[in-house]
Amino acid sequence: MRHQPIPRRDGDGPATTPLWVATAPAGPQLPTLAADVEADVLVIGGGIAGMTTALHLAEAGVDTVLLEAGQPGDRATGWSGGLVAPDYIRHTPETIGSVLGRERGERLSRMIGNSARAVFDLIERHGIACEARQDGFFTPAHSESLSQNQRSYAAQWSARGFDVSFVEGAEARRRFGVERYCGALRFGEGGSINPLAYVRGIAGAALAAGARLFAQSPVETLDRVGDRWVARTPGGTVSARRVVLAANGANATLHPAMRRTALPLHVVQFASAPLDPDQRRSILPEGGAFTDKMPYLFTARLDAHGHLVSAFPVSFMVRGAKAHVREAKRRLAQHFAAMPQPQIDYIWEGLAWVNPSFLPELYDLGDGALAIQACNGRGIGINTQLGIEVAAAIAANNRDALSVQPRAPHPIRLHGGASLLPKMLMSMAYLSN
Ligand SMILES: Cc1cc2nc3c(=O)[nH]c(=O)nc-3n(C[C@H](O)[C@H](O)[C@H](O)COP(=O)(O)OP(=O)(O)OC[C@H]3O[C@@H](n4cnc5c(N)ncnc54)[C@H](O)[C@@H]3O)c2cc1C
């Protein structure tokens, strides 16, 4: 795999662009919309959700146009950590039944359980060069009681045919190079990718399949005109029979019913300097990616150049760029004995959106309009799956393809105050860390 050279770090501090911008192969050059065009389906947003939908629509022979405000992967997708994590945030295959009912719960578990495989299959099928490593996703436990629960979660997933197991304490500590963990849930089909390279690769595949993709073409208005949807951009319009909103939190700016349906979660993502050989021997020596279950969560993976990529949620307690760098260093030193004085090469802040349900959501906006809103910090796998399913449902005009039942959007009550909640909870989590 060819990479652009990694910029040398100098005394000015870390770069504030995502690591992936320096390491992802260039994507296809996309035109800006400069005419009025027609399509069967319009997809708005060129992150994982929109690009995967456009690819699979085009492969099914559906005439598809995608409009992206910037470049593919410019937002959550290209800012993310690139962990491929086929797991729920809050639920388990057994508890989900009490939320959705048994049948829909099982269906969603199958979709989530298969989401990592969907990512790596797509990468293989299209030969996408994106540092793909299917070497496991882990959720380490920091207490014996959580370990006990995780043994049960492992049994729940494996009873459903998934390669999920529990890794005991000493083995977990050896695998991660972190002394504080007592064990870990292991998802064998998970792993990590360069997320920007991934979405650029999907864009290339979508073009080859016949989708028309436009970059630097922000949708300013989306209106119903007769029996069609018309999206207006600065350079032209798209008129389509059906529309898929895949602009993540910005779906709220595209359709009034999408306002106040998600909460912002600010995350600082960072990458260390490439690890030295001693550190490589003790930190994730066999690869793999993990996100632990602490309220102030800790996460880690390596990229192809040996940078350790990690993150922390933004709170009111750690403010400003310098404090973010100090916190990044503190977190690495706190977890890895082999990194007493970490150097940070890249640090950037991204905006993830969470649904109050902590579950992937599809919203039915009527008149052939669907919105994908499924971030919750697990979008690499789940939004890939949703894009595949939404495309299949549209192409066959049959919603049976969907593991998530589309529903009408409901605004979150007291949304202004609720939007502060993630930062408040993370401030409390920081204090208890
Ligand atoms: C810091 C961070 C770390 C994360 N880490 C992980 C991780 O390790 N693993 C994981 O699974 N998930 C992770 N996530 C979540 C994951 O990145 C997202 O769930 C996923 O990328 C969302 O994809 P998307 O296509 O829905 O949204 P986005 O990637 O946000 O794409 C939406 C696109 O819509 C475009 N857009 C917006 N408005 C308009 C408009 N008016 N017209 C046209 N286009 C528009 C935007 O430019 C953008 O490209 C992370 C998120 C963040 C922020």
Coordinates of C-alpha atoms and ligand atoms in Angstrom, one line a residue:
M1 CA 0.0 0.0 0.0
R2 CA 1.4 3.4 -1.0
H3 CA 1.2 6.3 1.5
Q4 CA 1.8 9.9 1.3
P5 CA 4.9 10.6 3.5
I6 CA 4.0 11.3 7.1
P7 CA 5.0 14.9 7.9
R8 CA 7.9 15.2 10.3
R9 CA 6.8 16.5 13.6
D10 CA 8.6 19.6 14.8
G11 CA 8.8 21.6 18.0
D12 CA 5.5 23.3 17.3
G13 CA 3.4 20.6 18.8
P14 CA 1.2 18.0 17.2
A15 CA -0.6 18.4 13.9
T16 CA -4.3 19.1 14.4
T17 CA -5.5 17.4 11.3
P18 CA -6.5 13.7 11.5
L19 CA -3.7 11.2 11.1
W20 CA -5.7 9.7 8.3
V21 CA -5.3 12.8 6.2
A22 CA -1.6 12.2 6.1
T23 CA -1.8 8.4 5.5
A24 CA -4.9 7.7 3.3
P25 CA -4.3 7.3 -0.4
A26 CA -5.9 10.1 -2.4
G27 CA -9.5 9.5 -3.3
P28 CA -11.2 10.0 -6.7
Q29 CA -11.4 13.6 -8.0
L30 CA -15.0 14.4 -7.8
P31 CA -16.7 17.2 -9.7
T32 CA -18.8 19.9 -8.1
L33 CA -22.5 20.0 -9.2
A34 CA -22.8 22.6 -11.9
A35 CA -26.1 21.8 -13.6
D36 CA -29.7 20.7 -12.9
V37 CA -29.8 16.9 -13.0
E38 CA -32.3 14.2 -12.4
A39 CA -31.9 10.8 -10.7
D40 CA -34.0 8.0 -9.3
V41 CA -32.4 8.3 -5.8
L42 CA -30.5 11.2 -4.3
V43 CA -28.1 10.4 -1.4
I44 CA -27.0 13.4 0.7
G45 CA -23.7 13.0 2.6
G46 CA -20.5 11.3 1.6
G47 CA -19.5 9.6 4.8
I48 CA -19.7 5.8 5.4
A49 CA -23.5 5.8 5.5
G50 CA -24.1 7.8 2.3
M51 CA -21.2 6.3 0.3
T52 CA -22.1 2.7 1.1
T53 CA -25.7 3.4 0.2
A54 CA -24.7 5.0 -3.1
L55 CA -22.4 2.1 -4.0
H56 CA -25.0 -0.6 -3.4
L57 CA -27.7 1.3 -5.2
A58 CA -25.5 1.8 -8.2
E59 CA -24.6 -1.9 -8.1
A60 CA -28.3 -2.8 -8.1
G61 CA -28.7 -0.7 -11.2
V62 CA -30.4 2.2 -9.6
D63 CA -29.7 5.7 -11.1
T64 CA -28.0 7.4 -8.1
V65 CA -26.6 10.8 -7.4
L66 CA -24.7 11.6 -4.2
L67 CA -24.1 15.2 -3.0
E68 CA -21.3 15.8 -0.4
A69 CA -20.8 19.3 1.2
G70 CA -17.0 18.9 1.3
Q71 CA -15.0 15.8 0.3
P72 CA -15.9 12.2 1.1
G73 CA -15.0 11.4 4.7
D74 CA -14.7 15.0 5.7
R75 CA -16.7 14.7 8.9
A76 CA -17.2 11.9 11.5
T77 CA -15.9 9.2 9.2
G78 CA -12.6 10.7 8.5
W79 CA -12.2 12.0 12.1
S80 CA -12.9 8.6 13.7
G81 CA -10.6 6.1 15.3
G82 CA -11.3 3.5 12.7
L83 CA -12.1 0.7 15.2
V84 CA -14.4 -1.9 13.7
A85 CA -16.5 -2.9 16.6
P86 CA -19.4 -5.3 16.1
D87 CA -21.1 -4.7 19.4
Y88 CA -23.9 -2.7 21.1
I89 CA -23.0 0.3 23.2
R90 CA -25.5 -0.3 25.9
H91 CA -27.4 -3.5 25.2
T92 CA -26.6 -7.2 24.8
P93 CA -28.3 -9.8 22.5
E94 CA -30.5 -10.7 25.4
T95 CA -31.4 -7.3 26.8
I96 CA -32.3 -5.9 23.4
G97 CA -35.3 -8.2 23.3
S98 CA -36.9 -6.3 26.2
V99 CA -36.5 -3.0 24.2
L100 CA -37.5 -4.1 20.7
G101 CA -39.3 -7.4 21.2
R102 CA -37.7 -10.7 20.6
E103 CA -37.9 -11.0 16.8
R104 CA -36.7 -7.4 16.1
G105 CA -34.0 -7.7 18.8
E106 CA -32.6 -10.9 17.3
R107 CA -32.6 -9.3 13.9
L108 CA -30.7 -6.3 15.1
S109 CA -28.2 -8.5 16.9
R110 CA -27.6 -10.4 13.7
M111 CA -27.0 -7.1 11.9
I112 CA -24.6 -5.7 14.5
G113 CA -22.9 -9.0 14.9
N114 CA -22.3 -9.3 11.2
S115 CA -21.3 -5.6 10.8
A116 CA -17.5 -6.1 11.0
R117 CA -17.6 -8.9 8.5
A118 CA -19.6 -6.6 6.2
V119 CA -16.8 -4.0 6.4
F120 CA -13.9 -6.5 5.7
D121 CA -15.9 -8.2 2.9
L122 CA -16.5 -4.9 1.2
I123 CA -12.8 -4.0 1.5
E124 CA -11.8 -7.3 0.0
R125 CA -14.4 -7.3 -2.8
H126 CA -13.3 -3.9 -4.0
G127 CA -9.6 -4.2 -3.1
I128 CA -9.7 -1.1 -0.9
A129 CA -6.2 -0.2 0.5
C130 CA -7.1 1.0 4.0
E131 CA -4.8 -0.7 6.5
A132 CA -7.5 -3.3 7.1
R133 CA -6.6 -5.6 10.1
Q134 CA -9.3 -8.1 11.1
D135 CA -7.4 -9.0 14.3
G136 CA -10.1 -8.6 16.8
F137 CA -12.0 -5.9 18.7
F138 CA -12.0 -6.2 22.5
T139 CA -13.8 -4.5 25.4
P140 CA -11.6 -4.9 28.4
A141 CA -13.2 -5.1 31.9
H142 CA -11.7 -3.2 34.9
S143 CA -13.5 -5.2 37.6
E144 CA -14.3 -8.8 38.5
S145 CA -18.0 -8.1 38.4
L146 CA -17.8 -6.7 34.9
S147 CA -15.7 -9.7 33.9
Q148 CA -18.4 -11.9 35.1
N149 CA -21.0 -10.1 33.0
Q150 CA -18.8 -10.2 30.0
R151 CA -18.5 -14.0 30.3
S152 CA -22.3 -14.0 30.0
Y153 CA -22.2 -11.6 27.0
A154 CA -19.7 -13.8 25.3
A155 CA -22.0 -16.8 25.7
Q156 CA -24.9 -14.8 24.4
W157 CA -23.1 -13.8 21.2
S158 CA -21.5 -17.3 20.6
A159 CA -24.9 -19.0 21.1
R160 CA -26.0 -16.9 18.1
G161 CA -23.1 -18.2 16.0
F162 CA -20.6 -15.3 16.4
D163 CA -16.9 -15.7 17.1
V164 CA -17.0 -14.0 20.5
S165 CA -15.2 -15.2 23.6
F166 CA -13.9 -14.0 27.0
V167 CA -10.2 -13.5 27.4
E168 CA -9.0 -14.1 31.0
G169 CA -7.1 -11.6 33.0
A170 CA -3.4 -12.4 32.5
E171 CA -3.9 -13.0 28.8
A172 CA -5.8 -9.7 28.4
R173 CA -3.0 -7.8 30.2
R174 CA -0.4 -9.4 27.9
R175 CA -2.5 -8.7 24.8
F176 CA -3.0 -5.0 25.6
G177 CA 0.0 -4.1 27.7
V178 CA -2.3 -2.6 30.3
E179 CA -2.1 -3.8 33.9
R180 CA -5.5 -2.5 35.1
Y181 CA -7.7 -4.9 33.1
C182 CA -9.1 -8.2 34.6
G183 CA -10.2 -9.7 31.3
A184 CA -11.8 -8.7 28.0
L185 CA -14.7 -9.6 25.7
R186 CA -13.2 -10.5 22.3
F187 CA -15.0 -10.1 19.0
G188 CA -13.0 -12.2 16.6
E189 CA -14.4 -10.5 13.4
G190 CA -13.6 -6.9 14.6
G191 CA -10.4 -5.0 14.0
S192 CA -9.4 -1.7 12.6
I193 CA -9.1 0.3 9.3
N194 CA -7.9 3.7 8.1
P195 CA -11.5 5.1 7.9
L196 CA -10.7 7.9 5.4
A197 CA -9.0 5.5 3.1
Y198 CA -12.0 3.2 3.5
V199 CA -14.6 5.8 2.5
R200 CA -12.4 7.1 -0.4
G201 CA -12.2 3.5 -1.6
I202 CA -15.9 3.1 -1.4
A203 CA -16.3 6.3 -3.4
G204 CA -14.0 4.9 -6.1
A205 CA -16.1 1.7 -6.2
A206 CA -19.4 3.7 -6.4
L207 CA -18.1 5.7 -9.3
A208 CA -17.1 2.5 -11.1
A209 CA -20.5 1.1 -10.5
G210 CA -22.1 4.1 -12.1
A211 CA -23.1 6.4 -9.3
R212 CA -22.7 10.1 -9.9
L213 CA -20.9 11.6 -7.0
F214 CA -20.4 15.4 -6.4
A215 CA -18.1 17.0 -3.9
Q216 CA -18.1 20.6 -2.6
S217 CA -21.9 20.5 -3.3
P218 CA -23.7 21.3 0.0
V219 CA -27.4 20.9 -0.1
E220 CA -28.8 24.3 1.0
T221 CA -32.5 23.3 0.7
L222 CA -34.4 20.2 0.2
D223 CA -38.0 20.5 -1.0
R224 CA -40.9 18.5 -2.2
V225 CA -41.9 19.7 -5.7
G226 CA -44.8 17.8 -7.1
D227 CA -44.0 14.1 -6.7
R228 CA -40.2 14.7 -6.5
W229 CA -37.5 15.8 -4.1
V230 CA -35.5 18.8 -5.2
A231 CA -32.1 19.6 -3.6
R232 CA -30.6 22.9 -4.3
T233 CA -26.8 23.4 -4.1
P234 CA -24.9 26.6 -5.0
G235 CA -24.1 25.2 -8.5
G236 CA -27.2 23.3 -9.5
T237 CA -30.1 21.2 -8.4
V238 CA -30.9 17.5 -8.2
S239 CA -34.4 16.3 -8.7
A240 CA -35.1 12.7 -7.5
R241 CA -38.0 10.4 -6.8
R242 CA -36.5 9.2 -3.5
V243 CA -33.9 10.7 -1.1
V244 CA -31.6 9.2 1.6
L245 CA -30.4 11.7 4.2
A246 CA -27.0 10.5 5.3
A247 CA -25.6 13.8 6.7
N248 CA -25.3 12.5 10.3
G249 CA -26.0 15.4 12.7
A250 CA -26.5 17.7 9.7
N251 CA -29.7 15.8 8.8
A252 CA -31.3 18.3 11.1
T253 CA -30.5 21.1 8.6
L254 CA -32.0 19.2 5.7
H255 CA -35.5 18.3 7.0
P256 CA -37.5 20.0 9.8
A257 CA -38.6 16.7 11.3
M258 CA -35.0 15.8 11.9
R259 CA -34.3 18.7 14.2
R260 CA -33.4 17.9 17.8
T261 CA -33.3 14.2 17.2
A262 CA -29.6 13.5 18.2
L263 CA -27.2 14.7 20.8
P264 CA -23.6 15.9 20.1
L265 CA -20.7 14.0 21.6
H266 CA -17.4 15.8 21.2
V267 CA -14.4 13.4 21.1
V268 CA -10.7 14.2 21.1
Q269 CA -8.9 11.7 19.0
F270 CA -5.1 11.5 18.9
A271 CA -2.1 9.5 17.7
S272 CA 1.2 9.0 19.4
A273 CA 4.6 9.1 17.7
P274 CA 5.3 5.7 16.1
L275 CA 6.1 3.2 18.9
D276 CA 9.7 2.1 19.4
P277 CA 10.6 -1.6 19.1
D278 CA 10.4 -2.1 22.9
Q279 CA 7.0 -0.5 23.1
R280 CA 5.8 -2.6 20.1
R281 CA 6.7 -5.8 22.0
S282 CA 4.5 -4.9 25.0
I283 CA 1.6 -2.8 23.6
L284 CA -0.9 -4.7 21.5
P285 CA 1.9 -7.1 20.4
E286 CA -0.6 -9.2 18.4
G287 CA -2.6 -6.2 17.1
G288 CA -6.3 -5.9 17.8
A289 CA -8.3 -2.8 18.9
F290 CA -10.0 -2.1 22.2
T291 CA -12.4 0.2 23.9
D292 CA -12.9 -0.4 27.6
K293 CA -16.1 -0.1 29.7
M294 CA -14.9 2.7 32.0
P295 CA -17.3 5.7 32.0
Y296 CA -14.4 7.9 30.9
L297 CA -13.6 5.3 28.3
F298 CA -10.1 4.4 27.0
T299 CA -9.5 3.1 23.6
A300 CA -6.4 2.0 21.6
R301 CA -5.3 0.6 18.3
L302 CA -2.2 0.8 16.2
D303 CA -2.0 2.0 12.6
A304 CA 0.2 0.7 9.8
H305 CA 3.1 3.0 10.9
G306 CA 3.0 2.1 14.5
H307 CA 1.2 5.2 15.8
L308 CA -1.0 4.3 18.8
V309 CA -4.4 5.8 18.1
S310 CA -6.6 6.7 21.1
A311 CA -9.3 9.1 22.2
F312 CA -11.0 10.7 25.1
P313 CA -14.5 12.3 25.4
V314 CA -14.5 16.1 25.7
S315 CA -15.6 17.3 29.2
F316 CA -15.9 20.6 30.9
M317 CA -12.8 19.6 32.9
V318 CA -10.2 19.6 30.2
R319 CA -10.4 22.8 28.1
G320 CA -8.2 24.2 25.4
A321 CA -5.7 22.7 22.9
K322 CA -2.8 22.6 25.4
A323 CA -4.9 20.8 28.0
H324 CA -6.0 18.3 25.4
V325 CA -2.4 17.4 24.6
R326 CA -1.6 17.1 28.3
E327 CA -4.6 14.9 28.8
A328 CA -3.7 12.7 25.8
K329 CA -0.2 12.2 27.3
R330 CA -1.6 11.5 30.7
R331 CA -4.0 8.9 29.4
L332 CA -1.4 7.0 27.5
A333 CA 1.1 7.0 30.5
Q334 CA -1.8 6.0 32.8
H335 CA -2.5 2.9 30.8
F336 CA 0.8 1.8 29.3
A337 CA 3.7 1.3 31.6
A338 CA 5.9 1.1 28.4
M339 CA 4.9 4.8 27.6
P340 CA 6.0 6.8 30.6
Q341 CA 6.5 10.0 28.5
P342 CA 4.4 9.7 25.4
Q343 CA 4.8 12.0 22.4
I344 CA 1.7 13.1 20.6
D345 CA 2.0 13.5 16.8
Y346 CA -1.6 14.2 15.8
I347 CA -4.6 15.4 17.8
W348 CA -8.0 16.4 16.4
E349 CA -11.5 16.9 17.7
G350 CA -14.4 15.3 16.1
L351 CA -18.2 15.4 16.6
A352 CA -20.0 12.1 17.0
W353 CA -23.7 12.1 17.3
V354 CA -25.7 9.8 19.6
N355 CA -29.3 8.8 19.5
P356 CA -31.0 8.8 22.9
S357 CA -31.8 5.1 22.3
F358 CA -28.0 4.3 21.8
L359 CA -29.3 2.2 18.9
P360 CA -29.0 2.7 15.2
E361 CA -32.0 4.6 13.8
L362 CA -33.7 4.9 10.4
Y363 CA -36.2 7.7 10.1
D364 CA -39.1 7.6 7.7
L365 CA -39.8 11.1 6.5
G366 CA -42.6 10.1 4.1
D367 CA -42.8 10.5 0.3
G368 CA -39.8 8.2 -0.3
A369 CA -37.4 10.0 2.1
L370 CA -35.4 8.0 4.6
A371 CA -32.8 9.3 7.1
I372 CA -29.9 7.2 8.4
Q373 CA -28.9 8.4 11.8
A374 CA -26.8 5.8 13.5
C375 CA -23.6 7.2 14.8
N376 CA -23.3 6.3 18.5
G377 CA -19.6 5.9 18.0
R378 CA -20.0 2.6 16.3
G379 CA -20.7 3.8 12.8
I380 CA -17.9 2.2 10.9
G381 CA -19.5 -1.2 10.9
I382 CA -23.1 -0.3 11.6
N383 CA -23.4 2.4 9.0
T384 CA -21.8 0.2 6.5
Q385 CA -24.5 -2.4 7.2
L386 CA -27.3 0.2 7.1
G387 CA -26.1 1.6 3.8
I388 CA -26.1 -1.9 2.3
E389 CA -29.6 -2.6 3.7
V390 CA -31.1 0.7 2.8
A391 CA -29.9 0.3 -0.8
A392 CA -31.3 -3.2 -1.0
A393 CA -34.7 -2.0 0.4
I394 CA -34.9 0.9 -2.1
A395 CA -33.7 -1.2 -5.1
A396 CA -36.3 -4.0 -4.3
N397 CA -38.9 -1.6 -3.0
N398 CA -39.2 -3.9 0.0
R399 CA -38.5 -2.9 3.6
D400 CA -37.9 -6.5 4.6
A401 CA -34.3 -5.9 3.8
L402 CA -34.0 -3.6 6.8
S403 CA -32.9 -4.8 10.3
V404 CA -33.9 -1.5 11.7
Q405 CA -37.5 -0.5 11.3
P406 CA -37.8 3.0 10.0
R407 CA -39.9 5.2 12.3
A408 CA -41.1 8.8 12.5
P409 CA -38.5 11.1 14.1
H410 CA -39.3 12.4 17.6
P411 CA -37.6 15.5 18.8
I412 CA -35.7 15.1 22.1
R413 CA -37.5 17.1 24.9
L414 CA -35.6 20.1 26.2
H415 CA -33.0 19.5 23.5
G416 CA -30.9 22.6 24.3
G417 CA -30.2 21.4 27.8
A418 CA -30.0 17.7 26.8
S419 CA -27.2 18.7 24.3
L420 CA -25.0 19.5 27.3
L421 CA -25.6 16.2 28.9
P422 CA -22.8 14.2 27.2
K423 CA -20.2 16.8 28.3
M424 CA -21.7 16.9 31.8
L425 CA -21.6 13.1 32.1
M426 CA -18.1 13.0 30.8
S427 CA -17.0 15.6 33.3
M428 CA -18.3 13.4 36.1
A429 CA -16.6 10.4 34.5
Y430 CA -13.4 12.4 34.3
L431 CA -13.5 13.1 38.0
S432 CA -14.1 9.5 38.9
N433 CA -11.2 8.4 36.6
Ligands
LIG1 C1 -13.7 11.4 17.0 C2 -14.6 10.2 16.6 C3 -14.1 8.9 16.7 C4 -14.9 7.8 16.3 N1 -14.4 6.6 16.4 C5 -15.1 5.5 15.9 C6 -14.5 4.2 15.9 O1 -13.4 4.0 16.2 N2 -15.3 3.2 15.4 C7 -16.6 3.4 14.9 O2 -17.3 2.5 14.5 N3 -17.2 4.7 14.9 C8 -16.4 5.7 15.4 N4 -17.0 7.0 15.4 C9 -18.3 7.1 14.8 C10 -18.2 7.0 13.3 O3 -17.2 7.8 12.8 C11 -19.5 7.5 12.7 O4 -20.6 6.7 13.2 C12 -19.6 7.4 11.2 O5 -18.5 7.8 10.5 C13 -20.8 8.2 10.7 O6 -20.9 8.1 9.3 P1 -21.9 8.9 8.6 O7 -21.7 8.7 7.1 O8 -23.3 8.7 9.1 O9 -21.6 10.5 9.0 P2 -20.4 11.4 8.5 O10 -19.1 10.7 8.3 O11 -20.5 12.6 9.5 O12 -20.9 11.9 7.1 C14 -21.9 12.9 6.9 C15 -21.5 13.6 5.6 O13 -22.5 14.5 5.3 C16 -21.9 15.7 4.7 N5 -22.9 16.7 4.8 C17 -23.4 17.4 5.9 N6 -24.3 18.4 5.6 C18 -24.4 18.3 4.2 C19 -25.2 19.0 3.3 N7 -26.0 20.0 3.6 N8 -25.1 18.6 2.0 C20 -24.3 17.6 1.6 N9 -23.5 16.9 2.4 C21 -23.6 17.2 3.7 C22 -20.7 15.9 5.6 O14 -19.8 16.8 5.0 C23 -20.2 14.5 5.9 O15 -19.2 14.1 4.9 C24 -16.2 8.1 15.8 C25 -16.7 9.4 15.6 C26 -15.9 10.4 16.0 C27 -16.4 11.8 15.8

